[in-house]
Protein backbone atom coordinates (compact mmCIF):
# COMPACT_ATOMS: atom_id res chain seq x y z
CA UNK A 1 0.00 0.00 0.00
CA UNK A 2 2.81 2.41 0.89
CA UNK A 3 4.62 1.48 -2.33
CA UNK A 4 1.54 2.36 -4.37
CA UNK A 5 1.23 5.72 -2.58
CA UNK A 6 4.89 6.38 -3.25
CA UNK A 7 4.49 5.72 -7.00
CA UNK A 8 1.46 8.05 -7.14
CA UNK A 9 3.24 10.86 -5.29
CA UNK A 10 6.75 10.55 -6.67
CA UNK A 11 6.17 13.13 -9.42
CA UNK A 12 4.59 16.55 -9.27
CA UNK A 13 2.31 18.11 -11.89
CA UNK A 14 5.35 18.85 -14.08
CA UNK A 15 6.36 15.20 -14.00
CA UNK A 16 9.43 15.94 -11.87
CA UNK A 17 10.51 13.58 -9.15
CA UNK A 18 10.16 15.21 -5.74
CA UNK A 19 9.71 12.50 -3.12
CA UNK A 20 12.45 10.07 -2.27
CA UNK A 21 11.55 6.79 -0.62
CA UNK A 22 12.68 6.28 2.93
CA UNK A 23 14.63 3.04 3.28
CA UNK A 24 15.05 2.60 7.04
CA UNK A 25 17.68 0.23 8.38
CA UNK A 26 18.69 -0.51 11.96
CA UNK A 27 22.07 -0.88 13.57
CA UNK A 28 21.28 -2.38 16.97
CA UNK A 29 23.21 -0.40 19.55
CA UNK A 30 24.77 -1.54 22.79
CA UNK A 31 25.20 1.23 25.34
CA UNK A 32 28.59 0.87 26.97
CA UNK A 33 27.18 2.28 30.22
CA UNK A 34 24.89 -0.75 30.43
CA UNK A 35 25.64 -4.24 31.67
CA UNK A 36 27.10 -7.22 29.85
CA UNK A 37 23.69 -8.89 30.27
CA UNK A 38 21.98 -5.98 28.49
CA UNK A 39 24.54 -6.18 25.70
CA UNK A 40 23.92 -9.91 25.37
CA UNK A 41 20.16 -9.29 25.18
CA UNK A 42 20.48 -6.62 22.45
CA UNK A 43 22.89 -8.67 20.38
CA UNK A 44 20.87 -11.87 20.78
CA UNK A 45 17.82 -10.01 19.50
CA UNK A 46 19.78 -8.63 16.54
CA UNK A 47 21.14 -12.09 15.70
CA UNK A 48 17.69 -13.68 15.91
CA UNK A 49 16.12 -11.04 13.66
CA UNK A 50 19.04 -11.20 11.22
CA UNK A 51 18.84 -15.00 10.99
CA UNK A 52 15.08 -14.76 10.36
CA UNK A 53 15.93 -12.71 7.27
CA UNK A 54 14.78 -9.35 8.60
CA UNK A 55 16.12 -6.93 5.95
CA UNK A 56 16.14 -3.98 8.33
CA UNK A 57 18.82 -5.29 10.72
CA UNK A 58 22.17 -4.34 9.18
CA UNK A 59 24.61 -4.52 12.08
CA UNK A 60 25.42 -3.95 15.73
CA UNK A 61 27.48 -1.26 17.41
CA UNK A 62 28.99 -0.29 20.74
CA UNK A 63 28.49 3.37 21.60
CA UNK A 64 27.61 5.62 24.48
CA UNK A 65 29.61 7.37 27.15
CA UNK A 66 33.26 6.48 26.47
CA UNK A 67 34.18 6.80 30.15
CA UNK A 68 31.78 4.00 31.12
CA UNK A 69 32.86 0.37 30.87
CA UNK A 70 35.13 -0.92 28.15
CA UNK A 71 34.84 -2.84 24.88
CA UNK A 72 36.59 -5.76 26.60
CA UNK A 73 33.52 -6.10 28.86
CA UNK A 74 31.38 -6.70 25.75
CA UNK A 75 33.76 -8.51 23.42
CA UNK A 76 32.05 -11.92 23.78
CA UNK A 77 28.63 -10.79 22.54
CA UNK A 78 30.22 -8.86 19.67
CA UNK A 79 32.17 -11.95 18.63
CA UNK A 80 28.87 -13.87 18.56
CA UNK A 81 27.36 -11.16 16.35
CA UNK A 82 30.32 -11.34 13.99
CA UNK A 83 30.11 -15.14 13.88
CA UNK A 84 26.42 -14.77 12.94
CA UNK A 85 27.39 -12.55 9.99
CA UNK A 86 26.44 -9.15 11.39
CA UNK A 87 28.69 -6.16 10.60
CA UNK A 88 30.23 -4.55 13.69
CA UNK A 89 30.85 -0.88 14.51
CA UNK A 90 32.74 0.11 17.66
CA UNK A 91 33.05 3.68 18.92
CA UNK A 92 36.54 4.22 20.31
CA UNK A 93 39.22 6.86 20.64
CA UNK A 94 36.69 9.37 21.94
CA UNK A 95 38.74 10.18 25.04
CA UNK A 96 42.48 10.85 25.32
CA UNK A 97 44.71 7.77 25.28
CA UNK A 98 48.23 7.16 26.50
CA UNK A 99 50.76 6.59 23.72
CA UNK A 100 51.56 3.16 25.18
CA UNK A 101 50.17 0.86 27.84
CA UNK A 102 53.18 0.89 30.15
CA UNK A 103 52.00 1.39 33.72
CA UNK A 104 54.58 3.99 34.70
CA UNK A 105 53.78 5.47 38.08
CA UNK A 106 53.39 8.94 36.57
CA UNK A 107 50.78 7.98 33.97
CA UNK A 108 47.09 8.56 34.46
CA UNK A 109 45.41 5.10 34.75
CA UNK A 110 42.46 6.36 32.65
CA UNK A 111 44.83 7.14 29.75
CA UNK A 112 46.38 3.67 29.98
CA UNK A 113 42.92 2.05 30.10
CA UNK A 114 41.82 4.04 27.02
CA UNK A 115 44.97 2.94 25.17
CA UNK A 116 44.42 -0.72 26.02
CA UNK A 117 40.79 -0.54 24.95
CA UNK A 118 41.65 1.17 21.64
CA UNK A 119 44.29 -1.43 20.81
CA UNK A 120 41.87 -4.26 21.73
CA UNK A 121 39.26 -2.77 19.40
CA UNK A 122 41.77 -2.57 16.54
CA UNK A 123 42.84 -6.16 17.16
CA UNK A 124 39.17 -7.23 17.07
CA UNK A 125 38.91 -5.58 13.61
CA UNK A 126 35.35 -4.21 13.54
CA UNK A 127 33.90 -3.33 10.15
CA UNK A 128 33.79 0.32 11.16
CA UNK A 129 35.17 2.56 13.90
CA UNK A 130 33.09 5.34 15.39
CA UNK A 131 34.82 8.70 15.92
CA UNK A 132 38.41 7.47 16.57
CA UNK A 133 39.55 11.08 16.86
CA UNK A 134 41.83 10.69 19.89
CA UNK A 135 43.52 7.40 19.06
CA UNK A 136 47.19 7.21 20.01
CA UNK A 137 49.72 7.61 17.19
CA UNK A 138 50.59 3.91 17.28
CA UNK A 139 46.95 3.07 16.52
CA UNK A 140 46.80 5.63 13.70
CA UNK A 141 49.96 4.13 12.23
CA UNK A 142 48.37 0.67 12.40
CA UNK A 143 45.24 2.00 10.65
CA UNK A 144 47.42 3.51 7.91
CA UNK A 145 48.82 0.09 7.04
CA UNK A 146 45.72 -1.97 7.85
CA UNK A 147 42.71 0.35 7.38
CA UNK A 148 39.32 0.14 9.04
CA UNK A 149 36.70 2.68 7.84
CA UNK A 150 36.11 5.48 10.34
CA UNK A 151 32.72 7.08 10.84
CA UNK A 152 33.94 10.62 11.32
CA UNK A 153 31.52 13.01 12.99
CA UNK A 154 33.48 16.26 12.91
CA UNK A 155 30.59 18.53 13.86
CA UNK A 156 29.64 16.30 16.78
CA UNK A 157 33.26 15.97 17.84
CA UNK A 158 33.78 19.70 17.60
CA UNK A 159 30.74 20.37 19.78
CA UNK A 160 31.58 17.57 22.23
CA UNK A 161 35.19 18.72 22.58
CA UNK A 162 33.96 22.31 22.63
CA UNK A 163 36.56 23.21 20.01
CA UNK A 164 34.25 25.94 18.71
CA UNK A 165 34.11 27.60 22.15
CA UNK A 166 37.83 28.30 21.88
CA UNK A 167 37.21 30.28 18.69
CA UNK A 168 34.41 32.61 19.69
CA UNK A 169 31.77 30.02 18.83
CA UNK A 170 32.96 29.74 15.23
CA UNK A 171 32.24 26.17 14.10
CA UNK A 172 34.49 26.39 11.03
CA UNK A 173 37.48 27.46 13.10
CA UNK A 174 36.60 24.77 15.61
CA UNK A 175 36.62 22.15 12.84
CA UNK A 176 40.07 23.37 11.79
CA UNK A 177 41.24 22.42 15.29
CA UNK A 178 39.77 18.89 15.07
CA UNK A 179 42.51 16.51 16.29
CA UNK A 180 42.44 14.11 13.30
CA UNK A 181 40.32 15.62 10.54
CA UNK A 182 43.28 16.91 8.49
CA UNK A 183 44.87 13.44 8.52
CA UNK A 184 41.66 11.76 7.36
CA UNK A 185 40.93 14.16 4.53
Coordinates of N, CA and C in Angstrom, one line a residue, residues 8 48 59 69 134 166:
X8 N 2.4 7.0 -6.8 CA 1.5 8.0 -7.1 C 2.0 9.4 -6.8
X48 N 18.9 -13.0 16.2 CA 17.7 -13.7 15.9 C 17.0 -13.0 14.7
X59 N 23.4 -4.5 11.3 CA 24.6 -4.5 12.1 C 24.4 -4.2 13.5
X69 N 32.5 1.7 31.3 CA 32.9 0.4 30.9 C 33.9 0.4 29.8
X134 N 40.8 10.5 18.9 CA 41.8 10.7 19.9 C 42.7 9.4 20.0
X166 N 36.5 27.7 21.8 CA 37.8 28.3 21.9 C 38.1 29.3 20.7

